[in-house]
Coordinates of N, CA, C and O in Angstrom, one line a residue:
M66 N 0.8 -1.2 0.0 CA 0.0 0.0 0.0 C 0.9 1.2 0.0 O 1.8 1.4 0.8
S67 N 0.6 2.1 -0.9 CA 1.4 3.3 -1.0 C 1.0 4.3 0.1 O -0.1 4.4 0.5
S68 N 2.0 5.2 0.5 CA 1.7 6.2 1.4 C 0.9 7.3 0.8 O 1.0 7.6 -0.4
N69 N 0.0 7.9 1.6 CA -0.8 9.0 1.1 C 0.1 10.2 0.9 O -0.1 11.0 -0.1
Y70 N 1.2 10.4 1.7 CA 2.1 11.5 1.6 C 3.5 11.0 1.7 O 3.8 10.1 2.5
V71 N 4.4 11.5 0.9 CA 5.9 11.2 1.1 C 6.6 12.5 1.2 O 6.5 13.4 0.4
L72 N 7.4 12.7 2.3 CA 8.3 13.8 2.5 C 9.6 13.4 1.9 O 10.3 12.5 2.4
V73 N 10.1 14.2 0.9 CA 11.4 13.9 0.3 C 12.4 15.0 0.8 O 12.1 16.2 0.6
S74 N 13.5 14.5 1.4 CA 14.5 15.4 1.9 C 15.8 15.1 1.2 O 16.2 13.9 1.2
R75 N 16.4 16.1 0.6 CA 17.7 15.9 -0.1 C 18.8 16.6 0.8 O 18.7 17.8 1.0
F76 N 19.8 15.9 1.1 CA 20.9 16.4 1.9 C 22.1 16.6 1.0 O 22.8 15.6 0.6
P77 N 22.4 17.8 0.5 CA 23.6 18.0 -0.3 C 24.9 17.9 0.5 O 25.0 18.5 1.5
L78 N 25.8 17.0 0.1 CA 26.9 16.6 0.9 C 28.2 17.2 0.3 O 28.4 17.4 -0.9
K79 N 29.1 17.5 1.3 CA 30.5 17.9 0.9 C 31.2 16.6 0.3 O 30.7 15.5 0.5
N80 N 32.3 16.9 -0.4 CA 33.1 15.7 -0.9 C 33.8 15.0 0.1 O 34.2 15.5 1.2
N81 N 34.1 13.7 -0.1 CA 35.0 12.9 0.7 C 34.4 12.8 2.1 O 35.2 12.9 3.1
I82 N 33.1 12.5 2.3 CA 32.5 12.3 3.6 C 32.8 10.9 4.0 O 32.6 9.9 3.3
P83 N 33.3 10.6 5.3 CA 33.6 9.3 5.8 C 32.4 8.4 5.7 O 31.2 8.8 5.9
G84 N 32.6 7.1 5.4 CA 31.5 6.2 5.1 C 30.6 5.9 6.3 O 29.5 5.6 6.2
N85 N 31.2 6.1 7.5 CA 30.4 5.9 8.7 C 29.6 7.1 9.2 O 29.0 7.0 10.3
T86 N 29.6 8.2 8.5 CA 29.0 9.4 8.9 C 27.5 9.2 9.2 O 26.9 9.8 10.1
F87 N 26.8 8.4 8.4 CA 25.4 8.2 8.5 C 25.0 6.9 9.2 O 23.9 6.4 8.9
S88 N 25.9 6.3 9.9 CA 25.6 5.0 10.6 C 24.4 5.1 11.6 O 23.8 4.1 11.9
S89 N 24.1 6.3 12.0 CA 23.0 6.5 13.0 C 21.7 6.5 12.3 O 20.6 6.3 13.0
L90 N 21.6 6.6 11.0 CA 20.4 6.6 10.3 C 19.9 5.2 10.0 O 20.6 4.4 9.4
K91 N 18.7 4.9 10.4 CA 18.2 3.5 10.3 C 16.9 3.5 9.4 O 16.0 4.4 9.5
N92 N 16.9 2.6 8.4 CA 15.8 2.4 7.6 C 14.7 1.7 8.4 O 14.9 0.8 9.2
T93 N 13.5 2.3 8.3 CA 12.3 1.7 9.0 C 11.2 1.6 8.0 O 11.3 1.9 6.8
E94 N 10.0 1.1 8.4 CA 8.9 1.0 7.6 C 8.4 2.4 7.0 O 7.9 2.5 5.9
S95 N 8.6 3.4 7.8 CA 8.2 4.8 7.4 C 9.3 5.7 7.0 O 9.1 6.9 6.8
K96 N 10.5 5.2 6.9 CA 11.7 6.1 6.7 C 12.8 5.3 5.9 O 13.2 4.2 6.4
R97 N 13.2 5.8 4.8 CA 14.2 5.1 4.0 C 15.3 6.1 3.5 O 15.0 7.2 3.3
Y98 N 16.6 5.6 3.4 CA 17.7 6.4 3.1 C 18.4 5.9 1.8 O 18.6 4.6 1.7
Y99 N 18.8 6.8 1.0 CA 19.5 6.4 -0.3 C 20.6 7.4 -0.6 O 20.5 8.6 -0.3
F100 N 21.6 6.9 -1.4 CA 22.6 7.8 -1.9 C 22.4 7.9 -3.4 O 22.1 7.0 -4.1
C101 N 22.6 9.1 -3.9 CA 22.5 9.4 -5.4 C 23.6 8.8 -6.1 O 24.8 8.8 -5.7
E102 N 23.3 8.2 -7.3 CA 24.3 7.6 -8.1 C 24.6 8.4 -9.4 O 25.4 8.0 -10.2
E103 N 24.0 9.5 -9.5 CA 24.2 10.4 -10.7 C 25.5 11.1 -10.6 O 25.9 11.6 -9.6
P104 N 26.3 11.1 -11.7 CA 27.6 11.8 -11.7 C 27.4 13.3 -11.3 O 26.5 14.0 -11.8
G105 N 28.3 13.7 -10.4 CA 28.2 15.1 -10.0 C 27.2 15.5 -9.0 O 27.0 16.7 -8.6
V106 N 26.4 14.5 -8.6 CA 25.3 14.8 -7.6 C 25.7 14.1 -6.3 O 25.5 12.8 -6.2
N107 N 26.2 14.8 -5.3 CA 26.6 14.2 -4.1 C 25.5 14.4 -3.0 O 25.5 15.5 -2.4
E108 N 24.6 13.5 -2.9 CA 23.4 13.7 -2.2 C 22.9 12.5 -1.4 O 22.9 11.4 -2.0
L109 N 22.5 12.7 -0.2 CA 21.8 11.7 0.6 C 20.3 12.0 0.5 O 19.9 13.2 0.6
L110 N 19.5 11.0 0.2 CA 18.0 11.2 0.1 C 17.3 10.5 1.2 O 17.7 9.3 1.6
E111 N 16.4 11.2 1.8 CA 15.5 10.5 2.8 C 14.1 10.6 2.3 O 13.6 11.6 1.9
L112 N 13.4 9.5 2.4 CA 11.9 9.4 2.1 C 11.2 9.1 3.5 O 11.6 8.1 4.2
R113 N 10.2 9.8 3.8 CA 9.4 9.6 5.0 C 7.9 9.4 4.5 O 7.4 10.3 3.8
S114 N 7.3 8.4 5.0 CA 5.9 8.2 4.6 C 4.9 8.7 5.7 O 5.2 8.5 6.9
F115 N 3.8 9.2 5.3 CA 2.8 9.6 6.2 C 1.4 9.3 5.6 O 1.2 9.5 4.4
N116 N 0.5 8.8 6.4 CA -0.8 8.5 5.9 C -1.8 9.6 6.2 O -2.8 9.7 5.6
D117 N -1.4 10.5 7.2 CA -2.2 11.7 7.5 C -1.2 12.8 7.6 O -0.2 12.7 8.2
I118 N -1.6 14.0 7.0 CA -0.6 15.1 7.0 C -0.3 15.6 8.4 O 0.8 16.1 8.6
K119 N -1.2 15.4 9.3 CA -0.9 15.9 10.7 C 0.2 15.1 11.4 O 0.8 15.6 12.3
E120 N 0.5 13.9 10.8 CA 1.6 13.1 11.4 C 3.0 13.8 11.3 O 3.9 13.5 12.0
I121 N 3.1 14.7 10.4 CA 4.4 15.4 10.2 C 4.7 16.1 11.5 O 5.9 16.2 11.8
S122 N 3.8 16.7 12.1 CA 4.0 17.5 13.3 C 4.6 16.6 14.4 O 5.3 17.0 15.3
W123 N 4.3 15.3 14.4 CA 4.8 14.3 15.4 C 6.3 14.2 15.3 O 6.9 13.8 16.3
V124 N 6.9 14.4 14.2 CA 8.3 14.2 14.0 C 9.1 15.5 13.7 O 10.2 15.5 13.2
E125 N 8.4 16.6 13.9 CA 9.0 17.9 13.6 C 10.3 18.1 14.2 O 11.3 18.6 13.6
E126 N 10.4 17.8 15.5 CA 11.7 18.0 16.2 C 12.8 17.2 15.6 O 13.9 17.7 15.4
E127 N 12.5 15.9 15.3 CA 13.6 15.1 14.7 C 14.0 15.6 13.3 O 15.2 15.7 13.0
I128 N 13.0 16.0 12.5 CA 13.3 16.6 11.2 C 14.2 17.8 11.3 O 15.2 18.0 10.6
D129 N 13.8 18.7 12.2 CA 14.5 20.0 12.4 C 15.9 19.7 12.9 O 16.8 20.4 12.5
S130 N 16.1 18.7 13.8 CA 17.4 18.5 14.4 C 18.5 18.0 13.3 O 19.7 18.2 13.6
M131 N 18.0 17.5 12.2 CA 19.0 16.9 11.3 C 19.8 18.0 10.6 O 21.0 17.8 10.3
F132 N 19.3 19.2 10.5 CA 20.1 20.3 10.0 C 21.3 20.6 10.8 O 22.4 20.9 10.3
H133 N 21.1 20.5 12.1 CA 22.2 20.8 13.1 C 23.1 19.5 13.3 O 24.3 19.7 13.3
N134 N 22.5 18.4 13.3 CA 23.3 17.1 13.5 C 24.3 16.9 12.4 O 25.3 16.3 12.6
F135 N 23.9 17.2 11.1 CA 24.8 17.0 10.0 C 25.4 18.2 9.4 O 25.8 18.2 8.2
A136 N 25.4 19.3 10.2 CA 25.9 20.6 9.6 C 27.3 20.5 9.1 O 27.6 21.1 8.1
D137 N 28.1 19.7 9.7 CA 29.6 19.6 9.3 C 29.7 18.9 7.9 O 30.8 19.1 7.3
V138 N 28.8 18.1 7.5 CA 29.0 17.4 6.3 C 28.1 17.9 5.1 O 28.2 17.5 4.0
L139 N 27.2 18.9 5.4 CA 26.3 19.5 4.4 C 27.0 20.6 3.7 O 27.7 21.4 4.2
S140 N 26.8 20.6 2.3 CA 27.4 21.6 1.5 C 26.4 22.8 1.3 O 26.8 23.8 0.8
A141 N 25.2 22.6 1.7 CA 24.1 23.6 1.6 C 23.0 23.1 2.5 O 23.1 22.1 3.2
D142 N 21.9 23.9 2.4 CA 20.7 23.6 3.3 C 20.0 22.3 2.7 O 20.1 22.0 1.6
I143 N 19.3 21.7 3.6 CA 18.4 20.5 3.2 C 17.3 21.0 2.4 O 16.6 22.0 2.8
R144 N 17.0 20.3 1.3 CA 15.9 20.7 0.5 C 14.8 19.6 0.6 O 15.0 18.4 0.5
R145 N 13.6 20.2 0.9 CA 12.5 19.2 1.2 C 11.2 19.6 0.4 O 11.0 20.7 0.0
E146 N 10.5 18.5 0.0 CA 9.2 18.7 -0.6 C 8.2 17.6 -0.2 O 8.6 16.5 0.1
L147 N 6.9 18.0 -0.1 CA 5.9 17.1 0.3 C 5.1 16.7 -0.9 O 4.6 17.5 -1.6
L148 N 5.0 15.3 -1.1 CA 4.3 14.8 -2.3 C 3.0 14.1 -1.8 O 3.0 13.5 -0.8
K149 N 2.0 14.2 -2.6 CA 0.7 13.5 -2.4 C 0.5 12.4 -3.4 O 0.7 12.7 -4.6
F150 N 0.1 11.2 -2.9 CA -0.1 10.1 -3.8 C -1.2 10.3 -4.8 O -2.3 10.9 -4.4
V151 N -1.0 9.9 -6.0 CA -2.1 10.0 -7.0 C -2.6 8.7 -7.5 O -3.7 8.3 -7.4
E152 N -1.6 7.9 -8.1 CA -2.0 6.6 -8.6 C -0.7 5.7 -8.8 O 0.4 6.3 -8.7
S153 N -0.9 4.5 -9.2 CA 0.2 3.6 -9.3 C -0.1 2.5 -10.3 O -1.0 1.7 -10.1
P154 N 0.7 2.4 -11.4 CA 0.5 1.3 -12.4 C 1.0 0.0 -11.9 O 0.6 -1.1 -12.3
I155 N 2.0 0.0 -11.0 CA 2.5 -1.1 -10.2 C 2.5 -0.8 -8.8 O 3.3 0.0 -8.3
D156 N 1.6 -1.4 -8.0 CA 1.5 -1.0 -6.6 C 2.7 -1.4 -5.8 O 3.3 -2.4 -6.0
N157 N 2.9 -0.6 -4.8 CA 3.9 -0.9 -3.7 C 3.2 -1.6 -2.6 O 2.2 -1.1 -2.1
K158 N 3.7 -2.8 -2.2 CA 3.1 -3.5 -1.1 C 3.4 -2.9 0.3 O 2.7 -3.2 1.3
N159 N 4.3 -2.0 0.3 CA 4.8 -1.3 1.5 C 4.5 0.2 1.5 O 4.2 0.7 0.4
D160 N 4.7 0.9 2.6 CA 4.6 2.3 2.6 C 5.6 3.0 1.8 O 5.4 4.0 1.1
L161 N 6.8 2.4 1.8 CA 7.9 3.0 1.0 C 8.7 1.8 0.3 O 8.6 0.7 0.7
P162 N 9.4 2.1 -0.8 CA 10.2 1.0 -1.5 C 11.2 0.4 -0.5 O 11.8 1.1 0.3
E163 N 11.4 -0.9 -0.7 CA 12.4 -1.6 0.1 C 13.4 -2.3 -0.8 O 14.0 -3.3 -0.5
T164 N 13.6 -1.7 -2.0 CA 14.5 -2.2 -3.0 C 15.9 -1.7 -3.0 O 16.2 -0.7 -2.2
Q165 N 16.8 -2.3 -3.7 CA 18.2 -1.9 -3.8 C 18.3 -0.5 -4.4 O 19.2 0.3 -4.0
Y166 N 17.4 -0.2 -5.4 CA 17.5 1.0 -6.1 C 16.1 1.7 -6.2 O 15.1 1.0 -6.2
I167 N 16.1 3.0 -6.3 CA 14.9 3.7 -6.7 C 15.3 4.8 -7.7 O 16.5 5.1 -7.8
Q168 N 14.4 5.2 -8.5 CA 14.6 6.3 -9.4 C 13.5 7.3 -9.2 O 12.3 7.0 -9.2
L169 N 13.9 8.5 -9.1 CA 12.9 9.7 -9.0 C 12.8 10.2 -10.4 O 13.9 10.5 -11.1
R170 N 11.6 10.3 -10.9 CA 11.4 10.9 -12.3 C 10.4 12.0 -12.1 O 9.3 11.9 -11.7
H171 N 10.9 13.2 -12.5 CA 10.1 14.5 -12.2 C 9.7 15.1 -13.5 O 10.5 15.2 -14.5
V172 N 8.5 15.7 -13.6 CA 8.1 16.5 -14.7 C 7.1 17.5 -14.2 O 6.3 17.2 -13.4
E173 N 7.2 18.7 -14.7 CA 6.3 19.8 -14.4 C 5.3 19.9 -15.6 O 5.7 20.1 -16.7
V174 N 4.0 19.8 -15.3 CA 2.9 19.8 -16.3 C 2.1 21.1 -16.1 O 1.7 21.4 -15.0
P175 N 1.8 21.8 -17.1 CA 0.9 23.0 -17.0 C -0.5 22.6 -16.5 O -1.0 21.6 -16.8
A176 N -1.0 23.4 -15.6 CA -2.3 23.0 -14.9 C -3.4 22.8 -15.9 O -4.2 21.9 -15.7
H177 N -3.5 23.6 -17.0 CA -4.6 23.5 -17.9 C -4.5 22.2 -18.7 O -5.5 21.8 -19.3
N178 N -3.4 21.6 -18.7 CA -3.2 20.3 -19.5 C -3.2 19.1 -18.6 O -2.9 18.0 -19.1
Y179 N -3.3 19.3 -17.3 CA -3.0 18.2 -16.4 C -3.9 17.0 -16.6 O -3.5 15.8 -16.6
Q180 N -5.2 17.2 -16.7 CA -6.1 16.0 -16.9 C -5.9 15.3 -18.2 O -5.9 14.0 -18.2
Q181 N -5.6 16.0 -19.2 CA -5.3 15.4 -20.5 C -4.0 14.6 -20.4 O -3.8 13.5 -20.9
Y182 N -3.0 15.2 -19.6 CA -1.8 14.5 -19.4 C -2.0 13.2 -18.6 O -1.3 12.2 -19.0
R183 N -2.8 13.2 -17.6 CA -3.1 12.0 -16.9 C -3.6 10.9 -17.8 O -3.1 9.7 -17.7
Q184 N -4.5 11.2 -18.7 CA -5.0 10.1 -19.6 C -3.9 9.7 -20.6 O -3.7 8.5 -20.8
W185 N -3.1 10.7 -21.1 CA -2.0 10.3 -22.0 C -1.0 9.4 -21.3 O -0.5 8.5 -21.9
R186 N -0.6 9.8 -20.1 CA 0.5 9.0 -19.5 C 0.0 7.6 -19.2 O 0.8 6.6 -19.2
D187 N -1.3 7.4 -18.9 CA -1.8 6.0 -18.6 C -1.7 5.2 -19.9 O -1.5 4.0 -19.8
E188 N -1.8 5.8 -21.1 CA -1.8 5.1 -22.3 C -0.4 4.9 -22.9 O -0.2 4.2 -23.9
T189 N 0.6 5.7 -22.3 CA 2.0 5.7 -22.9 C 3.0 5.2 -21.8 O 3.4 4.1 -21.8
I190 N 3.3 6.2 -20.9 CA 4.3 5.9 -19.9 C 3.9 4.7 -19.0 O 4.7 3.7 -18.8
F191 N 2.7 4.6 -18.6 CA 2.3 3.5 -17.7 C 2.2 2.2 -18.4 O 2.4 1.2 -17.8
N192 N 1.9 2.2 -19.7 CA 2.0 1.0 -20.5 C 3.4 0.4 -20.6 O 3.6 -0.8 -20.5
V193 N 4.4 1.3 -20.7 CA 5.8 0.9 -20.7 C 6.1 0.3 -19.4 O 6.7 -0.8 -19.3
V194 N 5.6 0.9 -18.3 CA 5.9 0.4 -17.0 C 5.3 -1.0 -16.8 O 5.9 -1.9 -16.3
R195 N 4.0 -1.1 -17.1 CA 3.3 -2.4 -17.0 C 3.9 -3.5 -17.8 O 4.0 -4.6 -17.4
D196 N 4.4 -3.1 -19.0 CA 5.0 -4.1 -19.9 C 6.4 -4.6 -19.3 O 6.9 -5.6 -19.8
N197 N 6.9 -3.9 -18.3 CA 8.2 -4.2 -17.8 C 8.1 -4.5 -16.3 O 9.1 -4.3 -15.5
K198 N 7.0 -5.1 -15.9 CA 6.8 -5.3 -14.4 C 7.8 -6.4 -13.9 O 7.9 -6.6 -12.7
D199 N 8.4 -7.1 -14.8 CA 9.4 -8.1 -14.4 C 10.7 -7.4 -14.0 O 11.5 -8.0 -13.3
K200 N 10.9 -6.1 -14.3 CA 12.1 -5.4 -14.0 C 11.8 -4.3 -12.9 O 12.7 -3.8 -12.3
I201 N 10.5 -4.0 -12.6 CA 10.1 -2.9 -11.8 C 9.3 -3.5 -10.6 O 8.3 -4.2 -10.8
E202 N 9.7 -3.2 -9.4 CA 9.0 -3.7 -8.2 C 7.8 -2.9 -7.9 O 6.7 -3.4 -7.6
S203 N 7.9 -1.6 -8.1 CA 6.7 -0.7 -7.9 C 7.0 0.6 -8.6 O 8.1 1.0 -8.9
F204 N 5.9 1.3 -9.0 CA 6.0 2.5 -9.7 C 4.8 3.4 -9.3 O 3.7 3.1 -9.6
E205 N 5.1 4.5 -8.6 CA 4.0 5.3 -8.0 C 4.1 6.7 -8.5 O 5.2 7.3 -8.7
A206 N 3.0 7.3 -8.7 CA 2.9 8.6 -9.2 C 2.4 9.5 -8.1 O 1.3 9.3 -7.5
F207 N 3.1 10.6 -7.8 CA 2.7 11.6 -6.8 C 2.6 13.0 -7.5 O 3.1 13.2 -8.6
H208 N 2.1 13.9 -6.8 CA 2.1 15.3 -7.2 C 2.5 16.2 -6.1 O 2.1 15.9 -4.9
S209 N 3.3 17.2 -6.3 CA 3.8 18.1 -5.2 C 2.6 18.8 -4.6 O 1.7 19.3 -5.2
L210 N 2.6 18.7 -3.2 CA 1.7 19.5 -2.4 C 2.4 20.8 -1.9 O 1.8 21.9 -2.0
I211 N 3.6 20.6 -1.5 CA 4.5 21.8 -1.1 C 5.8 21.5 -1.7 O 6.5 20.5 -1.4
S212 N 6.3 22.4 -2.6 CA 7.6 22.2 -3.2 C 8.1 23.5 -3.8 O 7.3 24.3 -4.4
G213 N 9.4 23.6 -3.8 CA 10.0 24.7 -4.6 C 10.3 24.3 -6.0 O 10.6 25.2 -6.8
V214 N 10.1 23.0 -6.3 CA 10.2 22.5 -7.7 C 9.0 21.7 -7.9 O 9.0 20.5 -7.8
P215 N 7.9 22.3 -8.2 CA 6.6 21.6 -8.2 C 6.4 20.7 -9.5 O 7.1 20.9 -10.5
G216 N 5.5 19.8 -9.3 CA 5.2 19.0 -10.5 C 4.9 17.5 -10.1 O 4.6 17.2 -8.9
V217 N 4.9 16.7 -11.1 CA 4.6 15.3 -11.0 C 6.0 14.6 -10.6 O 7.0 14.9 -11.1
M218 N 5.9 13.7 -9.6 CA 7.1 12.9 -9.3 C 6.7 11.4 -9.3 O 5.7 11.0 -8.6
F219 N 7.4 10.6 -10.1 CA 7.3 9.2 -10.1 C 8.4 8.6 -9.2 O 9.6 9.0 -9.3
I220 N 8.0 7.7 -8.3 CA 9.0 6.9 -7.5 C 9.0 5.5 -8.1 O 8.0 4.8 -7.9
S221 N 10.1 5.1 -8.8 CA 10.2 3.8 -9.4 C 11.2 3.0 -8.6 O 12.3 3.4 -8.3
A222 N 10.8 1.8 -8.2 CA 11.6 0.9 -7.3 C 12.0 -0.3 -8.1 O 11.2 -1.0 -8.7
F223 N 13.3 -0.7 -8.0 CA 13.8 -1.9 -8.7 C 15.0 -2.5 -8.0 O 15.7 -1.9 -7.2
N224 N 15.3 -3.7 -8.4 CA 16.5 -4.5 -7.9 C 17.3 -4.9 -9.2 O 16.8 -4.8 -10.3
G225 N 18.5 -5.4 -8.9 CA 19.2 -6.0 -10.0 C 20.0 -5.0 -10.9 O 20.5 -4.0 -10.4
N226 N 20.0 -5.4 -12.2 CA 20.9 -4.6 -13.1 C 20.3 -3.3 -13.5 O 19.2 -3.2 -14.0
K227 N 21.0 -2.2 -13.3 CA 20.5 -0.9 -13.6 C 20.3 -0.7 -15.1 O 19.4 0.0 -15.6
E228 N 21.2 -1.2 -15.9 CA 21.1 -1.1 -17.4 C 19.9 -1.8 -17.9 O 19.2 -1.2 -18.8
A229 N 19.6 -3.0 -17.4 CA 18.4 -3.7 -17.8 C 17.1 -2.9 -17.4 O 16.2 -2.8 -18.2
Y230 N 17.2 -2.3 -16.3 CA 16.0 -1.5 -15.8 C 15.8 -0.3 -16.7 O 14.7 0.1 -17.1
K231 N 16.9 0.4 -17.1 CA 16.9 1.7 -17.8 C 16.5 1.5 -19.3 O 16.0 2.4 -19.9
E232 N 16.7 0.3 -19.8 CA 16.6 0.1 -21.3 C 15.2 0.5 -21.8 O 15.0 1.2 -22.8
P233 N 14.1 0.1 -21.1 CA 12.7 0.4 -21.6 C 12.5 2.0 -21.6 O 11.6 2.4 -22.3
F234 N 13.3 2.7 -20.8 CA 13.1 4.1 -20.6 C 14.1 4.9 -21.5 O 14.1 6.1 -21.4
T235 N 14.9 4.2 -22.3 CA 15.8 4.9 -23.2 C 15.7 4.4 -24.6 O 16.4 5.0 -25.5
N236 N 14.9 3.4 -24.9 CA 14.9 2.9 -26.3 C 14.1 3.8 -27.2 O 13.5 4.9 -26.7
A237 N 14.0 3.5 -28.4 CA 13.3 4.3 -29.4 C 11.9 4.6 -29.1 O 11.3 5.7 -29.3
R238 N 11.2 3.5 -28.6 CA 9.8 3.7 -28.3 C 9.6 4.8 -27.2 O 8.7 5.6 -27.3
Y239 N 10.4 4.7 -26.2 CA 10.3 5.7 -25.1 C 10.7 7.1 -25.5 O 10.2 8.1 -25.0
Q240 N 11.7 7.2 -26.4 CA 12.2 8.5 -26.9 C 11.0 9.2 -27.6 O 10.9 10.4 -27.5
E241 N 10.2 8.4 -28.3 CA 9.1 9.0 -29.0 C 8.0 9.5 -28.0 O 7.5 10.6 -28.1
I242 N 7.9 8.8 -26.9 CA 7.0 9.2 -25.8 C 7.5 10.5 -25.2 O 6.7 11.4 -24.9
I243 N 8.8 10.6 -24.9 CA 9.4 11.8 -24.3 C 9.2 13.0 -25.2 O 8.9 14.1 -24.8
Q244 N 9.3 12.7 -26.5 CA 9.1 13.8 -27.5 C 7.7 14.3 -27.4 O 7.4 15.5 -27.4
Q245 N 6.7 13.4 -27.4 CA 5.3 13.8 -27.2 C 5.1 14.6 -26.0 O 4.4 15.6 -26.0
A246 N 5.7 14.2 -24.9 CA 5.6 14.9 -23.6 C 6.1 16.3 -23.7 O 5.5 17.3 -23.3
G247 N 7.3 16.4 -24.3 CA 8.0 17.7 -24.4 C 7.2 18.7 -25.3 O 7.1 19.9 -25.0
D248 N 6.5 18.1 -26.3 CA 5.8 19.0 -27.2 C 4.4 19.4 -26.6 O 3.9 20.5 -27.0
N249 N 3.9 18.6 -25.7 CA 2.5 18.8 -25.3 C 2.3 19.0 -23.8 O 1.3 19.7 -23.4
Y250 N 3.1 18.4 -22.9 CA 2.8 18.4 -21.5 C 3.8 18.9 -20.5 O 3.5 19.0 -19.3
I251 N 5.0 19.2 -21.0 CA 6.1 19.5 -20.0 C 6.3 21.0 -20.1 O 6.5 21.6 -21.1
T252 N 6.2 21.7 -18.9 CA 6.5 23.1 -18.8 C 8.0 23.3 -19.2 O 8.9 22.7 -18.6
G253 N 8.3 24.2 -20.1 CA 9.6 24.4 -20.5 C 10.2 23.4 -21.5 O 11.4 23.3 -21.7
G254 N 9.3 22.5 -22.1 CA 9.8 21.5 -23.0 C 10.5 20.4 -22.3 O 10.3 20.1 -21.1
N255 N 11.4 19.7 -23.0 CA 12.1 18.5 -22.4 C 13.0 18.9 -21.2 O 13.3 18.0 -20.4
E256 N 13.4 20.1 -21.0 CA 14.2 20.5 -19.9 C 13.4 20.5 -18.6 O 14.0 20.6 -17.5
G257 N 12.1 20.4 -18.7 CA 11.3 20.3 -17.4 C 11.2 18.9 -16.8 O 10.5 18.7 -15.9
L258 N 12.0 18.0 -17.4 CA 12.0 16.6 -16.9 C 13.4 16.2 -16.4 O 14.4 16.6 -17.1
Y259 N 13.5 15.5 -15.3 CA 14.8 15.0 -14.9 C 14.6 13.6 -14.2 O 13.5 13.3 -13.7
T260 N 15.6 12.8 -14.2 CA 15.6 11.5 -13.5 C 16.9 11.3 -12.7 O 17.9 11.8 -13.1
R261 N 16.7 10.7 -11.6 CA 17.9 10.4 -10.8 C 17.8 9.0 -10.1 O 16.7 8.7 -9.6
I262 N 18.8 8.2 -10.2 CA 18.8 6.9 -9.6 C 19.6 7.0 -8.2 O 20.6 7.6 -8.1
Y263 N 19.0 6.3 -7.2 CA 19.6 6.3 -5.9 C 19.8 4.8 -5.5 O 18.9 4.0 -5.8
H264 N 20.8 4.5 -4.7 CA 20.9 3.2 -4.1 C 20.7 3.2 -2.6 O 21.1 4.2 -1.9
A265 N 20.1 2.1 -2.1 CA 19.8 2.1 -0.7 C 21.0 2.1 0.2 O 22.1 1.5 -0.1
C266 N 20.9 2.8 1.3 CA 22.0 2.8 2.3 C 22.1 1.5 3.0 O 21.1 0.8 3.3

């Protein structure tokens, strides 16, 4: 079962941080940690699940303390956004992914085109996802509720070979889908879309 809300926290890190720096961080059912694998992105990612938005206040002190606890290893401030669950072509059996890898896939869609985009993505992007359920453990669609970078966020969870996972999202069929999205549904064209892969801590 997918979380109703996911709080995404990005911790931008200085270079050459000792490996045991984050040994105090523990993955739980409602909290998962990942390191970014993208070149030039030195980042720790935290996902927190909430089924009711008021639950955020219950962990406010813990969330606030992380800025001070990790001040020595942060290269900038922590960036956070709150996502609200929308739908899922491959359901997650848990509140958060428990896989070796996740991929965040972001796109900003103009409000006037959003409902048409929802129908289009079900017939295109989600069909690619469903056709590759042997490579994808779960694929969830969220929309930003509070964010400095608003838009649609997909959280895709997978295990195993990264290249095998990425192939359906980089082949000719998918490139045509991306071109359709850039022409019709992405604010700022194709530059409004980004993807990042993270591995579990």
